[in-house]
């Protein structure tokens, strides 16, 4: 039926007039209604009230309560879980590591994840998503620390991953992930207690030899004994069952503090890791003749302390000027020596002597050697040269020397495609938070080691670095800005949203 017109016949006109009059009255009242209520309507739509979201639309999108406030609070809480009273120390399966694992497990459950602890003390939190049989994305870092550590090395990567998963859960999207996503808090990356690092991630990657269970710490406790002390009965059989099948894993992502000054220097919170330097850890033992400090003439001593001192100074010279020291006996092409110049670093971090008394010429001195380089051949050449020179020096000093290789991990190149996805997620996350284009996300090499080195033997790996104050790490002065923690969590969330 055609709508009555305002311009029709007389009768109709009357009718139409009254209709038109009525319509006019209605139109005016609707208009008044709308004008009075419009401001409330505008506020409601801008605040997404109508779409089941919280009051400030932007707040819903950025999750500052989860990715910033709560993540910062959790990092501070976790940083106080220590085996020592006045500094942070959490070593493999120590009481503090167990407490930290329980705390992380509770936070994983708070994020809606299914959790468990495996036979190497790794803490897992998993969301199956819409297709549990799909290849899983693993996101992790380590819960253990060095001695006198900072609050962020390892912990930041775990907390950011849990927070991002919680943000998905808070918006009902956790079970909409196209593939399973699993957060893993690895039990031992630093290798402080047993000197062999990546105990947790190497087990998942299938790299850990069963003999590792018998490695012992300074007190003679084995890895197996340390697990047993925390009621985990790890045998050769169930250790081997920890290995993930490559076909069940899509990739591994790790967020970690940069532990260097580059991001702070360029003024950006996030960076992409292109590769990770290879590393070797040695234990050098020097044995001499223990004696009385006051009665043994200087030219009759076999003093292991002085021998160790000469070896340590030589190591520094070798690593400062590899080109000068490396013997070109076929061990080392000139290209390898050149590549060392840019990334070679050597450190003696630990030294001990027996009997360690001021009026006794020591009987034995042991010290650690940590060698890193992007070029694996170059790193081997440095170790070869150091060992060679070591035995000659020890012969000259009539002391006995022994070099044990405690740990090796070859350099790792991160997966280019996964890295591209992480780079764009970081870029989008920074733009989402600041509202501005952050420019290009920097790409860096990592001199520090990461669980990603072990995981690269299982699947493709990608890493994000987060700016840390002064580039300081392995120190209580380690610090990350709250907003950078937010950016890191948002980068993980933005990356996970590509899986929806
Ligand atoms: N991110 C680290 O601090 N890693 C440390 N741990 C290993 N295994 O490299 C290190 O010494 O670089
Ligand atoms: Mn570390
Ligand atoms: Mn670390």
Short mmCIF file of C-alpha atoms and ligand atoms in Angstrom, two decimals:
data_model
loop_
_atom_site.label_atom_id
_atom_site.label_comp_id
_atom_site.label_asym_id
_atom_site.label_seq_id
_atom_site.Cartn_x
_atom_site.Cartn_y
_atom_site.Cartn_z
CA UNK A 1 0.00 0.00 0.00
CA UNK A 2 1.43 3.38 -1.01
CA UNK A 3 2.28 5.66 1.83
CA UNK A 4 -0.45 8.42 2.21
CA UNK A 5 0.63 11.55 0.38
CA UNK A 6 0.36 15.04 1.88
CA UNK A 7 -1.09 16.36 -1.40
CA UNK A 8 -4.23 14.32 -2.24
CA UNK A 9 -8.13 14.87 -2.72
CA UNK A 10 -10.22 16.87 -0.17
CA UNK A 11 -11.45 13.96 2.04
CA UNK A 12 -8.22 12.36 1.55
CA UNK A 13 -6.63 15.69 2.22
CA UNK A 14 -8.40 15.85 5.63
CA UNK A 15 -7.34 12.32 6.35
CA UNK A 16 -3.93 12.92 5.00
CA UNK A 17 -3.78 16.19 6.91
CA UNK A 18 -4.62 14.47 10.19
CA UNK A 19 -2.21 11.72 9.24
CA UNK A 20 0.36 14.30 8.32
CA UNK A 21 -0.42 16.20 11.52
CA UNK A 22 -0.09 13.05 13.52
CA UNK A 23 3.03 12.13 11.64
CA UNK A 24 4.51 15.55 12.26
CA UNK A 25 3.76 15.26 15.95
CA UNK A 26 5.31 11.77 16.05
CA UNK A 27 8.31 12.91 14.00
CA UNK A 28 8.93 15.80 16.40
CA UNK A 29 8.68 13.53 19.47
CA UNK A 30 11.02 10.97 17.88
CA UNK A 31 13.43 13.77 17.03
CA UNK A 32 13.30 15.09 20.62
CA UNK A 33 13.80 11.59 21.98
CA UNK A 34 16.81 11.10 19.73
CA UNK A 35 18.38 14.49 20.45
CA UNK A 36 18.09 13.95 24.20
CA UNK A 37 19.44 10.42 24.11
CA UNK A 38 21.99 10.84 21.29
CA UNK A 39 24.95 11.78 23.53
CA UNK A 40 24.40 8.65 25.65
CA UNK A 41 24.13 6.54 22.48
CA UNK A 42 27.32 8.04 21.10
CA UNK A 43 29.21 7.32 24.31
CA UNK A 44 27.89 3.80 24.44
CA UNK A 45 28.89 2.94 20.88
CA UNK A 46 32.31 4.53 21.23
CA UNK A 47 32.81 2.56 24.43
CA UNK A 48 31.70 -0.62 22.68
CA UNK A 49 29.16 -1.14 25.43
CA UNK A 50 26.86 -2.67 22.89
CA UNK A 51 29.39 -5.30 21.87
CA UNK A 52 29.92 -6.81 25.30
CA UNK A 53 33.18 -4.98 25.80
CA UNK A 54 34.36 -2.88 28.69
CA UNK A 55 33.89 0.83 29.08
CA UNK A 56 36.82 2.31 27.17
CA UNK A 57 36.93 0.65 23.73
CA UNK A 58 40.66 1.27 23.38
CA UNK A 59 41.30 -0.32 26.77
CA UNK A 60 39.57 -3.52 25.65
CA UNK A 61 41.91 -3.69 22.68
CA UNK A 62 45.18 -3.11 24.55
CA UNK A 63 44.74 -5.03 27.81
CA UNK A 64 46.98 -2.81 29.98
CA UNK A 65 45.69 -4.54 33.11
CA UNK A 66 46.87 -7.96 31.87
CA UNK A 67 49.84 -7.18 29.60
CA UNK A 68 51.28 -4.38 31.72
CA UNK A 69 50.07 -4.00 35.32
CA UNK A 70 49.66 -7.70 36.10
CA UNK A 71 52.75 -8.77 34.08
CA UNK A 72 54.92 -6.23 35.93
CA UNK A 73 53.53 -7.34 39.29
CA UNK A 74 54.16 -11.00 38.45
CA UNK A 75 57.75 -10.34 37.34
CA UNK A 76 58.39 -8.58 40.63
CA UNK A 77 56.78 -11.41 42.59
CA UNK A 78 58.71 -14.08 40.68
CA UNK A 79 61.94 -12.11 41.11
CA UNK A 80 61.66 -12.52 44.87
CA UNK A 81 61.48 -16.32 44.67
CA UNK A 82 65.11 -17.09 45.47
CA UNK A 83 67.31 -19.69 47.19
CA UNK A 84 69.33 -16.82 48.69
CA UNK A 85 68.22 -14.18 51.17
CA UNK A 86 69.75 -11.05 49.68
CA UNK A 87 70.13 -11.83 45.98
CA UNK A 88 68.27 -13.78 43.27
CA UNK A 89 69.37 -17.35 42.64
CA UNK A 90 67.26 -20.19 41.21
CA UNK A 91 69.22 -23.20 39.97
CA UNK A 92 68.00 -26.48 38.51
CA UNK A 93 65.38 -28.08 40.76
CA UNK A 94 66.39 -25.96 43.75
CA UNK A 95 63.66 -25.22 46.33
CA UNK A 96 63.17 -21.76 44.83
CA UNK A 97 62.94 -23.21 41.32
CA UNK A 98 60.20 -25.56 42.51
CA UNK A 99 58.32 -22.65 44.13
CA UNK A 100 58.76 -20.58 40.96
CA UNK A 101 57.45 -23.47 38.86
CA UNK A 102 54.36 -23.78 41.05
CA UNK A 103 53.70 -20.04 40.77
CA UNK A 104 54.04 -20.12 36.98
CA UNK A 105 51.78 -23.16 36.80
CA UNK A 106 49.10 -21.32 38.79
CA UNK A 107 49.37 -18.32 36.45
CA UNK A 108 49.13 -20.63 33.43
CA UNK A 109 45.91 -22.09 34.88
CA UNK A 110 44.65 -18.56 35.56
CA UNK A 111 45.10 -17.99 31.81
CA UNK A 112 42.91 -21.00 31.07
CA UNK A 113 45.72 -23.39 30.11
CA UNK A 114 46.00 -27.12 30.80
CA UNK A 115 49.20 -27.53 32.87
CA UNK A 116 51.69 -30.19 33.84
CA UNK A 117 55.31 -30.62 34.98
CA UNK A 118 57.47 -33.06 33.00
CA UNK A 119 60.31 -35.42 33.96
CA UNK A 120 62.94 -32.71 33.59
CA UNK A 121 61.03 -30.17 35.69
CA UNK A 122 59.77 -28.11 32.72
CA UNK A 123 56.38 -26.47 33.44
CA UNK A 124 53.90 -26.65 30.54
CA UNK A 125 50.65 -24.75 29.89
CA UNK A 126 48.69 -25.68 26.73
CA UNK A 127 45.57 -24.54 24.89
CA UNK A 128 44.43 -27.07 22.30
CA UNK A 129 42.47 -24.60 20.13
CA UNK A 130 39.94 -25.79 17.56
CA UNK A 131 42.13 -28.56 16.18
CA UNK A 132 44.26 -30.44 18.76
CA UNK A 133 45.86 -32.57 16.05
CA UNK A 134 47.34 -29.52 14.30
CA UNK A 135 51.07 -28.80 14.70
CA UNK A 136 51.55 -26.83 17.92
CA UNK A 137 53.22 -23.45 18.40
CA UNK A 138 55.56 -23.56 21.42
CA UNK A 139 56.41 -20.34 23.26
CA UNK A 140 58.84 -20.36 26.15
CA UNK A 141 61.88 -19.34 28.04
CA UNK A 142 63.61 -20.41 31.27
CA UNK A 143 62.64 -20.16 34.96
CA UNK A 144 66.15 -20.76 36.28
CA UNK A 145 68.61 -17.89 36.85
CA UNK A 146 72.29 -17.21 37.29
CA UNK A 147 73.60 -16.29 40.75
CA UNK A 148 72.84 -12.68 41.78
CA UNK A 149 70.52 -12.46 38.79
CA UNK A 150 68.09 -9.88 37.52
CA UNK A 151 64.31 -10.27 37.47
CA UNK A 152 63.87 -10.48 33.69
CA UNK A 153 66.36 -12.94 32.10
CA UNK A 154 64.13 -15.90 31.22
CA UNK A 155 61.16 -14.83 33.33
CA UNK A 156 60.09 -12.06 30.95
CA UNK A 157 59.56 -14.49 28.06
CA UNK A 158 57.43 -16.81 30.18
CA UNK A 159 55.31 -14.05 31.76
CA UNK A 160 54.67 -12.32 28.40
CA UNK A 161 53.51 -15.60 26.87
CA UNK A 162 51.17 -16.38 29.80
CA UNK A 163 49.77 -12.82 29.76
CA UNK A 164 49.08 -12.93 26.01
CA UNK A 165 47.26 -16.24 26.41
CA UNK A 166 45.27 -14.75 29.31
CA UNK A 167 44.23 -11.82 27.11
CA UNK A 168 42.96 -14.26 24.49
CA UNK A 169 41.11 -16.19 27.20
CA UNK A 170 39.61 -13.00 28.64
CA UNK A 171 38.02 -12.30 25.26
CA UNK A 172 36.79 -15.83 24.68
CA UNK A 173 39.29 -16.49 21.89
CA UNK A 174 41.63 -19.04 23.49
CA UNK A 175 39.63 -21.98 22.16
CA UNK A 176 39.43 -20.36 18.71
CA UNK A 177 43.17 -20.76 17.98
CA UNK A 178 43.69 -22.63 14.73
CA UNK A 179 46.48 -24.66 16.29
CA UNK A 180 47.48 -25.72 19.81
CA UNK A 181 49.68 -23.19 21.62
CA UNK A 182 51.89 -24.35 24.46
CA UNK A 183 53.82 -22.17 26.91
CA UNK A 184 56.90 -23.88 28.37
CA UNK A 185 58.90 -22.65 31.36
CA UNK A 186 62.17 -24.52 30.90
CA UNK A 187 63.87 -25.81 34.05
CA UNK A 188 67.52 -25.10 33.23
CA UNK A 189 68.94 -22.75 30.61
CA UNK A 190 71.77 -21.14 32.54
CA UNK A 191 73.46 -24.39 33.50
CA UNK A 192 74.75 -22.90 36.78
CA UNK A 193 74.33 -26.03 38.92
CA UNK A 194 75.53 -28.73 36.51
CA UNK A 195 77.45 -26.64 33.96
CA UNK A 196 75.60 -28.34 31.10
CA UNK A 197 72.93 -25.94 29.95
CA UNK A 198 69.52 -26.37 28.26
CA UNK A 199 68.74 -29.47 30.37
CA UNK A 200 64.99 -28.77 30.04
CA UNK A 201 64.79 -27.68 26.40
CA UNK A 202 67.33 -30.27 25.22
CA UNK A 203 65.08 -32.99 26.67
CA UNK A 204 62.07 -31.65 24.74
CA UNK A 205 64.17 -31.39 21.57
CA UNK A 206 65.45 -34.95 22.02
CA UNK A 207 69.07 -33.79 22.38
CA UNK A 208 69.70 -34.74 25.99
CA UNK A 209 71.73 -37.97 26.31
CA UNK A 210 70.54 -40.27 29.10
CA UNK A 211 74.05 -39.96 30.52
CA UNK A 212 73.09 -36.39 31.50
CA UNK A 213 71.11 -37.87 34.38
CA UNK A 214 74.41 -38.83 36.00
CA UNK A 215 76.12 -35.42 35.74
CA UNK A 216 76.85 -34.27 39.28
CA UNK A 217 77.05 -30.86 40.88
CA UNK A 218 79.70 -29.59 43.31
CA UNK A 219 78.09 -31.53 46.14
CA UNK A 220 78.07 -34.78 44.21
CA UNK A 221 74.30 -34.66 43.61
CA UNK A 222 73.34 -35.98 40.16
CA UNK A 223 70.70 -34.50 37.85
CA UNK A 224 68.60 -37.59 38.58
CA UNK A 225 69.14 -37.08 42.31
CA UNK A 226 68.10 -33.45 42.09
CA UNK A 227 64.88 -34.44 40.29
CA UNK A 228 64.24 -37.21 42.83
CA UNK A 229 64.65 -34.67 45.64
CA UNK A 230 61.67 -32.84 44.16
CA UNK A 231 59.71 -36.10 43.84
CA UNK A 232 60.31 -36.48 40.11
CA UNK A 233 61.49 -40.01 39.28
CA UNK A 234 63.31 -39.65 35.98
CA UNK A 235 64.61 -42.77 34.33
CA UNK A 236 66.35 -43.34 30.98
CA UNK A 237 63.01 -44.55 29.61
CA UNK A 238 60.79 -41.67 30.66
CA UNK A 239 63.50 -39.15 29.83
CA UNK A 240 63.52 -40.33 26.21
CA UNK A 241 59.70 -40.09 26.15
CA UNK A 242 59.97 -36.34 26.75
CA UNK A 243 61.11 -35.75 23.18
CA UNK A 244 58.45 -33.97 21.07
CA UNK A 245 57.90 -35.40 17.60
CA UNK A 246 58.93 -32.82 14.93
CA UNK A 247 55.70 -33.44 13.02
CA UNK A 248 53.70 -32.37 16.10
CA UNK A 249 55.38 -28.96 16.35
CA UNK A 250 54.85 -25.97 14.03
CA UNK A 251 57.54 -23.70 15.53
CA UNK A 252 59.10 -22.22 18.65
CA UNK A 253 59.03 -18.54 19.66
CA UNK A 254 60.99 -16.95 22.50
CA UNK A 255 60.81 -13.43 23.88
CA UNK A 256 63.90 -12.45 25.87
CA UNK A 257 65.63 -9.32 27.14
CA UNK A 258 68.37 -8.21 24.78
CA UNK A 259 71.04 -8.28 27.47
CA UNK A 260 72.90 -5.73 25.36
CA UNK A 261 72.74 -1.97 24.60
CA UNK A 262 71.58 -1.89 20.97
CA UNK A 263 67.81 -1.36 21.43
CA UNK A 264 68.37 1.28 24.09
CA UNK A 265 70.82 3.04 21.77
CA UNK A 266 68.34 3.14 18.88
CA UNK A 267 65.50 4.04 21.24
CA UNK A 268 63.19 1.16 20.39
CA UNK A 269 61.56 -1.38 22.75
CA UNK A 270 61.55 -4.45 20.50
CA UNK A 271 64.04 -6.08 18.15
CA UNK A 272 64.13 -9.20 16.01
CA UNK A 273 66.84 -11.82 16.62
CA UNK A 274 68.54 -12.95 13.40
CA UNK A 275 70.82 -15.56 14.97
CA UNK A 276 72.44 -16.79 18.18
CA UNK A 277 76.20 -17.21 18.72
CA UNK A 278 77.60 -20.69 19.27
CA UNK A 279 79.06 -21.42 22.68
CA UNK A 280 81.47 -23.80 24.41
CA UNK A 281 82.07 -24.23 28.11
CA UNK A 282 85.32 -25.75 29.40
CA UNK A 283 86.47 -26.74 32.86
CA UNK A 284 90.24 -26.41 33.27
CA UNK A 285 91.98 -28.25 36.12
CA UNK A 286 95.58 -27.39 37.08
CA UNK A 287 97.31 -29.63 39.64
CA UNK A 288 100.64 -28.71 41.28
CA UNK A 289 102.50 -29.42 44.51
CA UNK A 290 100.73 -28.22 47.64
CA UNK A 291 103.11 -26.66 50.13
CA UNK A 292 103.97 -24.19 52.83
CA UNK A 293 103.77 -20.56 51.71
CA UNK A 294 106.69 -19.63 53.93
CA UNK A 295 109.24 -22.35 53.27
CA UNK A 296 109.16 -23.43 49.61
CA UNK A 297 111.63 -21.35 47.53
CA UNK A 298 110.05 -19.63 44.50
CA UNK A 299 112.16 -21.56 41.96
CA UNK A 300 111.16 -24.88 43.50
CA UNK A 301 107.39 -24.45 43.27
CA UNK A 302 104.85 -26.18 41.03
CA UNK A 303 102.22 -23.57 41.77
CA UNK A 304 98.86 -24.21 39.98
CA UNK A 305 97.52 -20.76 40.94
CA UNK A 306 100.20 -18.90 39.01
CA UNK A 307 99.89 -21.35 36.12
CA UNK A 308 96.13 -20.69 36.04
CA UNK A 309 96.76 -16.96 36.11
CA UNK A 310 99.11 -17.20 33.09
CA UNK A 311 96.56 -19.32 31.21
CA UNK A 312 93.74 -16.86 31.92
CA UNK A 313 95.79 -13.88 30.76
CA UNK A 314 96.74 -15.81 27.61
CA UNK A 315 93.08 -16.61 26.93
CA UNK A 316 92.26 -12.91 27.09
CA UNK A 317 95.05 -12.06 24.63
CA UNK A 318 94.00 -14.89 22.29
CA UNK A 319 90.40 -13.70 22.23
CA UNK A 320 91.29 -10.03 21.89
CA UNK A 321 93.63 -10.70 18.94
CA UNK A 322 92.68 -14.04 17.35
CA UNK A 323 94.36 -13.12 14.07
CA UNK A 324 97.68 -12.63 15.87
CA UNK A 325 97.55 -15.92 17.77
CA UNK A 326 95.76 -18.41 15.56
CA UNK A 327 98.37 -20.68 13.99
CA UNK A 328 97.65 -21.08 10.30
CA UNK A 329 98.35 -24.81 10.44
CA UNK A 330 95.31 -25.62 8.30
CA UNK A 331 93.04 -25.14 11.28
CA UNK A 332 91.93 -21.73 10.29
CA UNK A 333 91.22 -20.05 6.97
CA UNK A 334 91.74 -16.29 6.99
CA UNK A 335 87.97 -15.82 6.46
CA UNK A 336 87.31 -17.67 9.71
CA UNK A 337 89.78 -15.48 11.60
CA UNK A 338 88.16 -12.36 10.15
CA UNK A 339 84.70 -13.58 11.15
CA UNK A 340 85.92 -14.12 14.74
CA UNK A 341 86.93 -10.50 15.09
CA UNK A 342 83.28 -9.38 15.16
CA UNK A 343 81.75 -11.82 17.60
CA UNK A 344 84.42 -13.72 19.59
CA UNK A 345 84.12 -13.34 23.37
CA UNK A 346 85.83 -15.42 26.08
CA UNK A 347 85.17 -15.35 29.81
CA UNK A 348 86.56 -16.96 32.94
CA UNK A 349 83.65 -16.59 35.34
CA UNK A 350 84.49 -19.07 38.02
CA UNK A 351 87.76 -20.07 39.75
CA UNK A 352 88.38 -22.17 42.81
CA UNK A 353 91.44 -23.57 44.57
CA UNK A 354 92.25 -26.28 47.05
CA UNK A 355 92.77 -26.00 49.95
CA UNK A 356 92.18 -22.29 49.48
CA UNK A 357 94.14 -21.07 52.53
CA UNK A 358 96.28 -17.94 52.45
CA UNK A 359 99.43 -19.62 53.81
CA UNK A 360 99.25 -22.71 51.59
CA UNK A 361 100.57 -23.06 48.03
CA UNK A 362 97.48 -24.59 46.39
CA UNK A 363 97.46 -28.19 45.35
CA UNK A 364 94.83 -27.65 42.68
CA UNK A 365 93.07 -24.82 40.87
CA UNK A 366 90.05 -25.16 38.59
CA UNK A 367 88.48 -22.46 36.42
CA UNK A 368 85.72 -22.23 33.82
CA UNK A 369 86.11 -20.99 30.24
CA UNK A 370 83.14 -19.66 28.23
CA UNK A 371 83.84 -19.12 24.50
CA UNK A 372 81.27 -17.66 22.08
CA UNK A 373 81.36 -16.81 18.37
CA UNK A 374 78.95 -16.64 15.44
CA UNK A 375 81.34 -18.82 13.44
CA UNK A 376 81.50 -22.41 14.75
CA UNK A 377 84.74 -23.19 12.91
CA UNK A 378 86.36 -20.12 14.41
CA UNK A 379 85.20 -21.07 17.88
CA UNK A 380 86.73 -24.52 17.44
CA UNK A 381 90.00 -22.95 16.26
CA UNK A 382 90.15 -20.80 19.40
CA UNK A 383 89.58 -23.82 21.65
CA UNK A 384 92.21 -25.81 19.72
CA UNK A 385 94.77 -23.00 20.07
CA UNK A 386 94.00 -22.43 23.75
CA UNK A 387 94.30 -26.13 24.57
CA UNK A 388 97.54 -26.44 22.60
CA UNK A 389 99.19 -23.49 24.34
CA UNK A 390 97.81 -24.65 27.69
CA UNK A 391 99.62 -27.98 27.63
CA UNK A 392 102.91 -26.32 26.63
CA UNK A 393 102.61 -23.80 29.51
CA UNK A 394 101.77 -26.51 32.01
CA UNK A 395 104.75 -28.61 30.91
CA UNK A 396 107.02 -25.62 31.30
CA UNK A 397 105.69 -25.10 34.84
CA UNK A 398 105.76 -28.81 35.71
CA UNK A 399 102.09 -28.80 36.66
CA UNK A 400 99.40 -31.20 35.41
CA UNK A 401 96.60 -29.67 33.32
CA UNK A 402 93.34 -31.12 32.09
CA UNK A 403 90.61 -29.56 29.91
CA UNK A 404 87.04 -30.92 30.11
CA UNK A 405 84.44 -29.85 27.52
CA UNK A 406 81.30 -29.36 29.60
CA UNK A 407 78.95 -27.92 26.98
CA UNK A 408 78.76 -27.13 23.26
CA UNK A 409 76.01 -25.48 21.25
CA UNK A 410 76.49 -24.46 17.62
CA UNK A 411 75.39 -21.08 16.35
CA UNK A 412 71.74 -20.88 15.27
CA UNK A 413 70.11 -18.88 12.46
CA UNK A 414 66.47 -18.03 13.20
CA UNK A 415 63.83 -19.06 10.64
CA UNK A 416 63.36 -16.23 8.10
CA UNK A 417 59.60 -16.72 7.59
CA UNK A 418 58.80 -17.00 11.29
CA UNK A 419 61.04 -14.00 11.90
CA UNK A 420 59.14 -11.98 9.30
CA UNK A 421 55.86 -12.81 11.07
CA UNK A 422 57.34 -11.83 14.45
CA UNK A 423 58.70 -8.61 12.98
CA UNK A 424 55.30 -7.59 11.60
CA UNK A 425 53.58 -8.56 14.86
CA UNK A 426 56.05 -6.36 16.76
CA UNK A 427 55.50 -3.47 14.37
CA UNK A 428 51.72 -3.81 14.62
CA UNK A 429 51.85 -4.12 18.41
CA UNK A 430 53.88 -0.92 18.82
CA UNK A 431 51.52 0.94 16.46
CA UNK A 432 48.51 -0.47 18.37
CA UNK A 433 49.87 0.85 21.68
CA UNK A 434 51.34 4.19 20.60
CA UNK A 435 49.03 4.93 17.68
CA UNK A 436 52.11 5.86 15.65
CA UNK A 437 54.21 4.05 13.08
CA UNK A 438 57.28 2.83 15.07
CA UNK A 439 59.43 2.59 11.96
CA UNK A 440 61.49 -0.48 11.11
CA UNK A 441 61.99 -3.07 13.86
CA UNK A 442 65.77 -3.53 14.32
CA UNK A 443 67.40 -6.91 13.63
CA UNK A 444 70.14 -8.11 16.02
CA UNK A 445 72.47 -11.04 16.67
CA UNK A 446 72.46 -12.66 20.09
CA UNK A 447 75.75 -13.26 21.92
CA UNK A 448 73.73 -14.72 24.77
CA UNK A 449 72.50 -18.27 24.53
CA UNK A 450 68.82 -19.22 24.66
CA UNK A 451 66.62 -22.29 24.86
CA UNK A 452 65.89 -21.54 21.20
CA UNK A 453 69.33 -23.04 20.46
CA UNK A 454 68.19 -26.42 21.72
CA UNK A 455 64.68 -26.06 20.24
CA UNK A 456 66.19 -25.32 16.80
CA UNK A 457 67.04 -29.03 16.62
CA UNK A 458 63.31 -29.83 16.90
CA UNK A 459 61.61 -27.07 14.89
CA UNK A 460 61.98 -23.63 13.31
CA UNK A 461 62.69 -20.92 15.86
CA UNK A 462 62.13 -17.17 16.07
CA UNK A 463 63.06 -14.73 18.81
CA UNK A 464 62.16 -11.22 19.88
CA UNK A 465 64.44 -9.06 22.02
CA UNK A 466 63.14 -6.54 24.54
CA UNK A 467 65.10 -3.41 25.47
CA UNK A 468 66.78 -3.52 28.87
CA UNK A 469 68.30 -0.61 30.76
CA UNK A 470 71.95 -0.06 29.88
CA UNK A 471 71.99 -3.50 28.26
CA UNK A 472 72.76 -4.84 31.73
CA UNK A 473 71.97 -8.48 32.52
CA UNK A 474 73.17 -11.26 34.83
CA UNK A 475 73.05 -8.55 37.48
CA UNK A 476 70.48 -7.22 39.97
CA UNK A 477 70.68 -3.96 37.99
CA UNK A 478 68.81 -5.69 35.12
CA UNK A 479 65.65 -3.68 34.34
CA UNK A 480 62.89 -3.43 31.74
CA UNK A 481 60.45 -0.49 31.51
CA UNK A 482 56.80 -1.31 32.28
CA UNK A 483 55.77 -0.01 28.85
CA UNK A 484 58.34 -2.27 27.18
CA UNK A 485 56.89 -5.24 29.05
CA UNK A 486 53.50 -4.17 27.70
CA UNK A 487 54.92 -3.93 24.16
CA UNK A 488 56.45 -7.40 24.44
CA UNK A 489 53.19 -8.95 25.65
CA UNK A 490 51.26 -7.11 22.94
CA UNK A 491 53.68 -8.41 20.30
CA UNK A 492 53.04 -11.98 21.46
CA UNK A 493 49.26 -11.36 21.53
CA UNK A 494 49.33 -9.81 18.06
CA UNK A 495 51.31 -12.80 16.80
CA UNK A 496 48.85 -15.23 18.41
CA UNK A 497 45.92 -13.35 16.84
CA UNK A 498 47.31 -14.39 13.44
CA UNK A 499 46.42 -17.93 14.53
CA UNK A 500 42.72 -17.10 14.99
N1 LIG B 1 70.28 -15.60 27.90
C1 LIG B 1 71.28 -16.03 28.66
O1 LIG B 1 71.71 -15.34 29.58
N2 LIG B 1 71.78 -17.23 28.40
C2 LIG B 1 72.89 -17.73 29.14
N3 LIG B 1 72.89 -19.14 29.11
C3 LIG B 1 73.35 -19.86 28.07
N4 LIG B 1 73.20 -21.17 28.10
O2 LIG B 1 73.86 -19.33 27.13
C4 LIG B 1 74.17 -17.13 28.62
O3 LIG B 1 75.16 -17.38 29.29
O4 LIG B 1 74.16 -16.45 27.60
MN1 LIG B 2 71.06 -15.67 31.46
MN1 LIG B 3 68.24 -16.18 29.43
#
